[in-house]
XYZ file of C-alpha atoms in Angstrom:
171
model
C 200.238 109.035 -45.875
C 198.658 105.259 -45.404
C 196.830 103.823 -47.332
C 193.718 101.919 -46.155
C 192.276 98.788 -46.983
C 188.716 97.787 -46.986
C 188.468 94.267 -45.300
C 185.916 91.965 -47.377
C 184.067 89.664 -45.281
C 181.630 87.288 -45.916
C 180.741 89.512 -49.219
C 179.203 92.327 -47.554
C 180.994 94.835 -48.564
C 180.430 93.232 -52.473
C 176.620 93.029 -51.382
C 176.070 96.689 -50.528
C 178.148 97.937 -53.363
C 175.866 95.454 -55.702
C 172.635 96.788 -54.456
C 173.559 100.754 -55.054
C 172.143 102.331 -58.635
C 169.337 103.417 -60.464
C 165.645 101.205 -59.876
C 162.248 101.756 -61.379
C 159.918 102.799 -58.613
C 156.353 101.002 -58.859
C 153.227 101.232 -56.619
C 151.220 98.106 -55.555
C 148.204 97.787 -53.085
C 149.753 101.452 -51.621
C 153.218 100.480 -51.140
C 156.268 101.676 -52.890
C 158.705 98.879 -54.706
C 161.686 99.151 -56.935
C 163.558 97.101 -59.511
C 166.995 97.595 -60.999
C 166.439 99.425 -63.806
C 169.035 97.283 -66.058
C 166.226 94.808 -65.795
C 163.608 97.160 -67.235
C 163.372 96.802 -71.327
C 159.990 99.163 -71.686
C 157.039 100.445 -69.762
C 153.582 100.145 -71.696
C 150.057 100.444 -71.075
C 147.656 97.851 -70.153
C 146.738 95.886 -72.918
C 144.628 92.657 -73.831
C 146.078 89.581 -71.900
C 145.210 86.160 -73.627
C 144.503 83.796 -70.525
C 146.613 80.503 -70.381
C 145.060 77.576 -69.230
C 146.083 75.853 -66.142
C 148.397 78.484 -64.847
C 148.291 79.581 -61.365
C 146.055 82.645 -60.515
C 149.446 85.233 -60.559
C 149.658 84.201 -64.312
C 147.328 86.374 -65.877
C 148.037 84.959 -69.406
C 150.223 86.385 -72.608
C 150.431 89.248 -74.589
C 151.584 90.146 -78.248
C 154.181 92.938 -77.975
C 155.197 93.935 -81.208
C 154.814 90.108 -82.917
C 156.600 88.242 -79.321
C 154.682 86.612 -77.302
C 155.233 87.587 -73.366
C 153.928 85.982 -70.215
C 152.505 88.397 -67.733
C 152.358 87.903 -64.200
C 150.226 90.091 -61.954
C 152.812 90.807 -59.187
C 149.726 91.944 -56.727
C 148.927 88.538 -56.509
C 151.682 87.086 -56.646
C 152.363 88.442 -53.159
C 148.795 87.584 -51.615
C 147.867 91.034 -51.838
C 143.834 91.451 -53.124
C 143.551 92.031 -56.675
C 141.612 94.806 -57.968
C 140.568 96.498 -61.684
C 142.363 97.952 -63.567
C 142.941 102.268 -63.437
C 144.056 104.182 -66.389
C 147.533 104.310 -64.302
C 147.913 100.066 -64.160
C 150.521 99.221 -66.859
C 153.161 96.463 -67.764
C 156.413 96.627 -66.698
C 158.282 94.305 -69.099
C 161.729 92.744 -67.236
C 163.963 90.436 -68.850
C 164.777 88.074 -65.839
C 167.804 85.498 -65.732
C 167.360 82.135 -65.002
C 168.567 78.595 -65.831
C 171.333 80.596 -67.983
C 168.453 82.031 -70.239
C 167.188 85.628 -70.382
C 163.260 85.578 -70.644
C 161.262 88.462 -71.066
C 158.248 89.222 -68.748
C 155.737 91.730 -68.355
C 154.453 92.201 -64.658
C 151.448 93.771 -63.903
C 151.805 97.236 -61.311
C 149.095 99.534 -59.786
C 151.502 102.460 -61.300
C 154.818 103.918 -62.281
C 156.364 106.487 -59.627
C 159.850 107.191 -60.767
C 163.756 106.548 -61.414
C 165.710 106.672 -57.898
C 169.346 107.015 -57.343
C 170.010 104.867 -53.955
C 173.065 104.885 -52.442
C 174.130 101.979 -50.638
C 173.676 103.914 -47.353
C 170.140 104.394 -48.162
C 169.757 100.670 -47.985
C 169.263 98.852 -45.403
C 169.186 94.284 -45.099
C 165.747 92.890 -44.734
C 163.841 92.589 -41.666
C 163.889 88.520 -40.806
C 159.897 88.889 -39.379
C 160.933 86.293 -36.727
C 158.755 83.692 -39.108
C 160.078 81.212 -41.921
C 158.642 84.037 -44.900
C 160.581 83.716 -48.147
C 162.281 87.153 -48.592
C 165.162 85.768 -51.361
C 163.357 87.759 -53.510
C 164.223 91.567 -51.820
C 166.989 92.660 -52.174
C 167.019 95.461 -49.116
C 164.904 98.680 -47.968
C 165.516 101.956 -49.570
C 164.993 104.783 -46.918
C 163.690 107.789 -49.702
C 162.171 110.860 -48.358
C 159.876 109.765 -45.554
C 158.982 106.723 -46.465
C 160.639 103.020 -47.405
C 160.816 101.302 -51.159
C 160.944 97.743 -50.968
C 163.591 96.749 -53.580
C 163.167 93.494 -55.284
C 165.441 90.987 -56.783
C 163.223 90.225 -60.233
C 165.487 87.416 -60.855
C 164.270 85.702 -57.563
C 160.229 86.858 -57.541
C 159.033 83.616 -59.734
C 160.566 80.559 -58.705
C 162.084 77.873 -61.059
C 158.997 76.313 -61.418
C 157.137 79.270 -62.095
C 159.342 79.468 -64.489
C 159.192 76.733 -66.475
C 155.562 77.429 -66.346
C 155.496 80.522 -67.618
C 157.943 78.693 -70.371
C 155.490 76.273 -71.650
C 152.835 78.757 -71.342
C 154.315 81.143 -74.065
């Protein structure tokens, strides 16, 4: 019996096998997202945010999370998407993103928490290019679960270097 090899082009085959595991499932504005859930330190409920000034609008401010200070970022705005009060289901979602060769934790701001998924690579599919100059760095593919599509995000890529180094001095 032969044995096959798997031909590695361009990284694809590195690519799919990188975006395959276990992500958070979140709602916002009635669609489903997901995050790795490596990135995911703790879920907790909304609490007070401290406002920082001169911060973009998707900055909602700081919080205290057991005596460290956190910068929040409301992801519904962050996208353009309307923002709306808070339901006894909103919560933080804090991520500890890479960037610049540090790891800084964040807490983002979701409608709600669905679940833990198991995607297989086959469930995922590349993002659609929308035939316009959008920024999509930031999602890492489509999840086909059940009837309906997860948008799975790269939180390394959803706040730019800028954003940042904002959200650096603002802590």
């Amino acid at each position: 019996m032969q044995a096959s090899a798997i031909k590695i082009e361009d990284g694809f085959f590195d690519q799919q096998v990188s975006r395959e595991g276990k992500y958070l499932t979140f709602a916002l504005a009635g669609e489903e997202y997901g995050i790795g859930i490596l990135k995911v330190k703790e879920i907790i409920g909304l609490m007070p945010i401290t406002p920082v000034p001169q911060t973009p609008d998707h900055i909602k401010g700081v919080i205290n999370l057991r005596g460290k200070v956190i910068p929040v970022v409301d992801l519904r705005l962050k996208f353009g998407m309307p923002g709306v009060e808070s339901t006894e289901r909103t919560c933080i979602i804090v991520v500890e993103i890479a960037t610049l060769g540090n790891k800084i934790a964040m807490g983002i701001v979701v409608d709600s928490v669905s679940e833990v998924l198991n995607i297989k690579a086959a469930e995922i599919e590349d993002t659609p290019s929308f035939g316009t100059k959008l920024d999509t760095d930031y999602i890492r593919g489509m999840a086909k679960a059940g009837h309906g599509v997860k948008i799975l995000l790269d939180i390394d890529k959803v706040m730019s270097s800028e954003e940042i180094s904002q959200l650096d001095t603002a802590v």
